[in-house]
């Protein structure tokens, strides 16, 4: 595959601080997120290419404005040296004004996409043209410069809008239900052409601005973007994303001319044309971007590259890493108190912790353990009379809803023909059960579940609503309605939206969304038993809203607790609400406003090891070189490695002889969403059976994540080490239920404080968090001594973000900063990742999943897969993988090019999968095979899966290699992984914290 182009030697050094580039923080911003003093710029980074680069050409002098990774640069005519206009401000899709004096662009400075204007006279400050809760994109000036046309989701889908610059007046130009976007003015200003997405086609349409009539110009079977009138109104240039017969994608810059049936291709063969407007200097000369470059097309001559270069200064940020105490076995408070449920009388709280159910009576200080086994018992909910609990358990190896009679202390399963159950809730009279279950052929329960109601007397079952992220459920007092939360998207063009209350009639399956406060997400609602009020978390605090008999809101909601409050639970009378506040459990008496700290006195301690033993290995890959150590002994005392090599064996040491096997450090799964709803007992054994001794979970409910972590670390259940982050910290719009939509600076501080109290191992910011707030997260996390990761490339690397997730990954822009739509990356991406020291977990297996699993079908035939998954799961996963479609080979090859380049240049690369998009455990071994397929040597793959992944987790002092003093986490395999990485499947024994687990023991069921 072709090598990435080398940088050109032209450069200009920009000696300006990062924090000045984040200008725009207003005087109203509170001190809690004020910018710290700018650190001294110690390093520089030269960029000569751009991934998803965009340009606009001056109509007066040939200058170009370049949008590169969120910065705007001025590239004067006849020079290759770019000058900064606006650095690291998340500015994209610029367009020159007709007189060349201004540029308009879409910017994300304040947490939504707004229109901004920048005067090109020196030293000007950007002027915000729109400011609201909606996304405004793709601006372009009218030919007379008085107006700006743009696309926006202001009306529930993307339409075209017009802004009058003199007055600020905004009016809708289109109102069709289809998504309409990519507007461009005709040269005479009478028409706007745009794209209307209809089914699987793009209808390019002309709108008469005077009377708003429309005319269809042509239809494209391929997606169209970057629409632009050419001078004299004789045609339109545009970019298409096409697929060949094998499903592989390719892009072209095309020209449609009035009166001509066929369109012309302007771009070079196999060009990676970016999805933005071309700029026409005249009717025969266009400037566009492709292959990481600025290209100039001339009629009859084809296209040539227009070189550019810019050098950026960035701070070398250092912070003191948290010292992780893996040896202290003293008792400590349980932080994993999950889903507390207040009894109808308000006096008792049922909750999950350490894998079991507990009943806590604060008045008498009695803490009773209701279940006591290795199974995962979770999600308790009270019956209406307060005499029993329903909950989910996998005791016996199968998920079932159980009902426990509290007076008799007996439990029995309810007969439900369903799998992957979560959030069970009895109707007030006990006759019906509402719950979420799996969606056939979709293993992503943490993303999607089916709301279901079963009549417990007749067995009749009804599915309600469309599949949605599972959330806690509530019954109305009359038993006719179920209330929960669901996502309400702003448009079909982009997936993000807000979680709102939804009330569904179980008899008619009709639903009504309830929105107490517009443009704010809701989490974990609790309905009082009389249905007269609903409590919920919003903006990080506890709110309540009065409801009428039809469960419609009455009046304005009010704040009950103006402080951190999660997982509210009402008593039957509505007298009390229990909620969580990080490491505290609290009870509010509504009448008096009194808040009691009722945190249960529950402690746990890490499992201790006191054995001295020797692992005798034929060959050892220790993680520090590319070769084996041969005929090597490893001495383990308690939980750490005491010696490696040849030494006098202590008299009391047990020798475990695997002199015909290979030993490697414990493997890291560095990106797996373990799940908030399927906390099965077998999952821990599954990870270890694949040799995976550490799992980094970049997104989960922090209370549930801590429960799982404490259950595994204590030895209550068998499982790997976990490194958890809790909620992903995002902007106000979200998609996944596990993401927390930050609505204000104060909300961010509450979120950060929760993470501190719950002792997260790292922070993850998500796709719509503004850069100013991301900077605050970095400051807070680094003060705690833990790393930060995100989907972002720049300015994240310049803000001190430690790691990045995915080669691709979702983006707020609609296009990625790391790869193009063909999966290709360019010099900007490589330079940022190799020179700033930022780590990356590629998760190549997500686009490559079909390819890998079709080429390596033996992944389905391992003892581990057959034991934990089986034939039905294979069928489900194969069906689900079809979602990724054909054409994955081109993407994987492009990813492989980037992967090989990064590894060759010394970048920090880990291993992860984004499971459960692929099966837990199996997916990581598929990722290894992709790495090998794309040219990495097995020792490089092992290094990425061990010591480099430990660095990404911030745990390299203790994990990732077989060295004296490190923790005894390693895997014995029956094969030669340095010859073929697939030998890592052949696990014989896994060791975690010095404790041995044979494969047969891990796969055994009770």
XYZ file of N, CA and C in Angstrom, residues 270-364:
285
model
N -9.051 7.596 -8.498
C -8.783 7.138 -7.134
C -8.473 8.289 -6.182
N -8.905 9.495 -6.534
C -8.666 10.624 -5.633
C -9.558 10.510 -4.404
N -9.045 10.946 -3.284
C -9.809 11.015 -2.033
C -10.322 12.450 -1.911
N -11.422 12.726 -2.577
C -11.956 14.090 -2.628
C -12.741 14.352 -1.345
N -12.404 15.417 -0.665
C -13.092 15.755 0.576
C -14.446 16.397 0.254
N -15.377 16.305 1.207
C -16.776 16.608 0.913
C -17.178 18.051 1.029
N -16.336 18.968 0.563
C -16.609 20.399 0.708
C -16.696 21.070 -0.656
N -17.170 22.318 -0.655
C -17.302 23.073 -1.893
C -15.939 23.298 -2.559
N -15.935 23.211 -3.865
C -14.814 23.749 -4.630
C -15.013 25.260 -4.771
N -13.914 25.995 -4.901
C -13.985 27.431 -5.175
C -13.582 27.664 -6.629
N -14.428 28.392 -7.362
C -14.165 28.653 -8.775
C -13.558 30.042 -8.941
N -12.339 30.070 -9.475
C -11.687 31.356 -9.727
C -12.260 31.996 -10.985
N -12.642 31.173 -11.931
C -13.364 31.599 -13.129
C -14.066 30.360 -13.656
N -14.688 30.463 -14.810
C -15.487 29.352 -15.314
C -14.660 28.141 -15.709
N -13.352 28.268 -15.752
C -12.509 27.147 -16.176
C -11.436 26.789 -15.153
N -11.511 27.367 -13.925
C -10.482 27.100 -12.915
C -11.133 26.927 -11.550
N -10.886 25.790 -10.940
C -11.473 25.493 -9.633
C -10.389 25.058 -8.658
N -10.583 25.412 -7.394
C -9.701 24.979 -6.318
C -10.524 24.075 -5.400
N -9.991 22.905 -5.095
C -10.685 21.963 -4.224
C -9.670 21.219 -3.379
N -10.131 20.330 -2.525
C -9.212 19.593 -1.654
C -9.412 18.096 -1.846
N -8.287 17.383 -1.884
C -8.304 15.927 -2.048
C -6.941 15.395 -1.660
N -6.924 14.151 -1.179
C -5.664 13.460 -0.877
C -4.793 14.246 0.096
N -5.421 14.985 1.001
C -4.674 15.761 1.986
C -4.111 17.056 1.455
N -4.409 17.400 0.196
C -3.798 18.547 -0.460
C -4.840 19.554 -0.940
N -4.357 20.745 -1.243
C -5.120 21.721 -2.018
C -4.792 21.463 -3.481
N -5.809 21.340 -4.301
C -5.583 21.049 -5.714
C -6.280 22.112 -6.578
N -5.634 22.436 -7.713
C -6.180 23.416 -8.657
C -6.466 22.701 -9.972
N -7.729 22.760 -10.384
C -8.147 22.157 -11.658
C -8.302 23.251 -12.697
N -7.727 22.998 -13.886
C -7.858 23.921 -15.011
C -8.391 23.159 -16.206
N -9.326 23.762 -16.875
C -9.938 23.136 -18.052
C -8.849 22.727 -19.038
N -8.873 21.468 -19.450
C -7.927 20.956 -20.428
C -6.579 20.569 -19.866
N -6.305 20.862 -18.583
C -4.997 20.565 -18.010
C -5.061 19.597 -16.826
N -6.247 19.345 -16.311
C -6.344 18.496 -15.122
C -5.999 19.275 -13.866
N -5.587 18.550 -12.820
C -5.340 19.208 -11.531
C -3.892 19.064 -11.097
N -3.436 20.053 -10.358
C -2.090 20.044 -9.773
C -2.185 20.433 -8.305
N -1.181 20.013 -7.521
C -1.167 20.300 -6.087
C -0.740 21.737 -5.839
N -1.308 22.334 -4.807
C -0.932 23.684 -4.336
C -0.335 23.511 -2.956
N 0.996 23.440 -2.813
C 1.601 23.142 -1.503
C 1.326 24.244 -0.478
N 1.312 23.837 0.781
C 1.210 24.782 1.888
C 1.944 24.187 3.086
N 2.245 25.036 4.058
C 2.926 24.578 5.261
C 2.621 25.533 6.404
N 2.475 24.973 7.591
C 2.293 25.781 8.795
C 2.922 25.041 9.964
N 3.577 25.763 10.855
C 4.193 25.179 12.036
C 3.521 25.736 13.275
N 3.047 24.854 14.131
C 2.314 25.239 15.323
C 3.146 24.978 16.570
N 3.085 25.890 17.507
C 3.729 25.683 18.812
C 2.719 25.067 19.767
N 3.191 24.128 20.588
C 2.293 23.509 21.561
C 3.055 23.233 22.848
N 2.339 23.230 23.978
C 2.997 23.046 25.271
C 3.253 21.568 25.561
N 4.398 21.295 26.154
C 4.706 19.942 26.627
C 4.213 19.842 28.059
N 2.985 19.400 28.235
C 2.381 19.376 29.564
C 2.793 18.118 30.307
N 3.197 18.284 31.544
C 3.557 17.168 32.405
C 2.714 17.250 33.669
N 2.386 16.092 34.225
C 1.673 16.078 35.495
C 2.064 14.825 36.257
N 1.878 14.884 37.548
C 2.249 13.746 38.391
C 1.173 12.681 38.299
N 1.551 11.504 37.797
C 0.599 10.416 37.623
C 0.197 9.816 38.969
N -1.055 9.448 39.063
C -1.569 8.813 40.273
C -0.833 7.509 40.537
N -0.430 7.312 41.775
C 0.179 6.052 42.175
C -0.933 5.082 42.536
N -1.056 4.026 41.776
C -2.144 3.065 41.971
C -1.696 2.004 42.974
N -2.419 1.895 44.067
C -2.065 0.957 45.133
C -2.790 -0.358 44.896
N -2.081 -1.298 44.266
C -2.665 -2.602 43.993
C -2.389 -3.607 45.115
N -1.706 -3.177 46.161
C -1.292 -4.117 47.205
C -2.065 -3.960 48.507
N -2.669 -2.811 48.719
C -3.371 -2.544 49.971
C -4.660 -3.361 50.026
N -4.779 -4.214 51.002
C -5.975 -5.064 51.125
C -6.834 -4.677 52.321
N -6.636 -3.487 52.850
C -7.465 -3.053 53.975
C -8.876 -2.741 53.488
N -9.875 -2.891 54.341
C -11.253 -2.611 53.920
C -11.431 -1.150 53.505
N -12.306 -0.950 52.562
C -12.641 0.409 52.123
C -14.125 0.471 51.762
N -14.660 1.684 51.780
C -16.085 1.885 51.530
C -16.454 1.415 50.124
N -17.587 0.775 50.016
C -18.112 0.382 48.705
C -18.621 1.615 47.979
N -18.072 1.868 46.805
C -18.536 2.965 45.952
C -19.567 2.484 44.941
N -19.586 1.184 44.692
C -20.498 0.624 43.715
C -21.856 0.308 44.299
N -22.524 1.317 44.838
C -23.912 1.185 45.294
C -24.777 1.492 44.078
N -25.436 0.473 43.535
C -26.087 0.676 42.245
C -27.600 0.606 42.351
N -28.240 1.549 41.654
C -29.690 1.606 41.459
C -30.473 1.431 42.764
N -30.256 2.301 43.741
C -30.996 2.200 45.000
C -32.487 2.407 44.791
N -33.289 1.544 45.417
C -34.754 1.600 45.281
C -35.369 1.792 46.657
N -36.101 2.875 46.822
C -36.723 3.203 48.103
C -38.024 2.422 48.264
N -38.208 1.831 49.449
C -39.414 1.061 49.718
C -40.636 1.983 49.713
N -41.844 1.418 49.515
C -43.057 2.258 49.477
C -43.232 3.118 50.729
N -42.805 2.606 51.903
C -42.969 3.417 53.113
C -41.808 4.373 53.353
N -40.815 4.337 52.489
C -39.700 5.280 52.597
C -38.675 4.942 53.646
N -38.745 3.758 54.248
C -37.876 3.443 55.376
C -36.733 2.495 55.028
N -36.819 1.804 53.889
C -35.775 0.851 53.518
C -35.315 1.111 52.086
N -34.079 0.751 51.823
C -33.512 0.917 50.490
C -32.917 -0.410 50.066
N -33.367 -0.908 48.929
C -32.749 -2.070 48.296
C -31.764 -1.569 47.249
N -30.623 -2.236 47.140
C -29.633 -1.817 46.155
C -28.726 -2.994 45.810
N -27.985 -2.828 44.743
C -26.976 -3.801 44.361
C -25.603 -3.326 44.767
N -24.755 -4.265 45.179
C -23.362 -3.962 45.511
C -22.595 -5.273 45.573
N -21.374 -5.263 45.051
C -20.497 -6.433 45.097
C -21.148 -7.658 44.451
N -22.064 -7.429 43.520
C -22.696 -8.523 42.813
C -23.893 -9.120 43.514
N -24.259 -8.620 44.673
C -25.391 -9.144 45.440
C -26.414 -8.043 45.692
N -27.560 -8.442 46.267
C -28.593 -7.492 46.665
C -28.542 -7.291 48.172
N -28.839 -6.061 48.564
C -28.773 -5.675 49.969
C -30.035 -4.911 50.332
N -30.397 -4.973 51.611
C -31.528 -4.230 52.146
C -31.032 -3.417 53.326
N -31.204 -2.114 53.240
C -30.638 -1.174 54.213
C -31.781 -0.406 54.869
N -31.807 -0.449 56.224
C -32.793 0.279 57.019
C -32.064 1.337 57.829
N -32.003 2.574 57.349
C -31.231 3.611 58.060
C -31.710 3.844 59.482
N -33.044 3.744 59.720
C -33.547 4.033 61.065
C -32.990 3.117 62.128
N -32.817 1.846 61.813
C -32.291 0.875 62.781
C -30.840 0.508 62.505
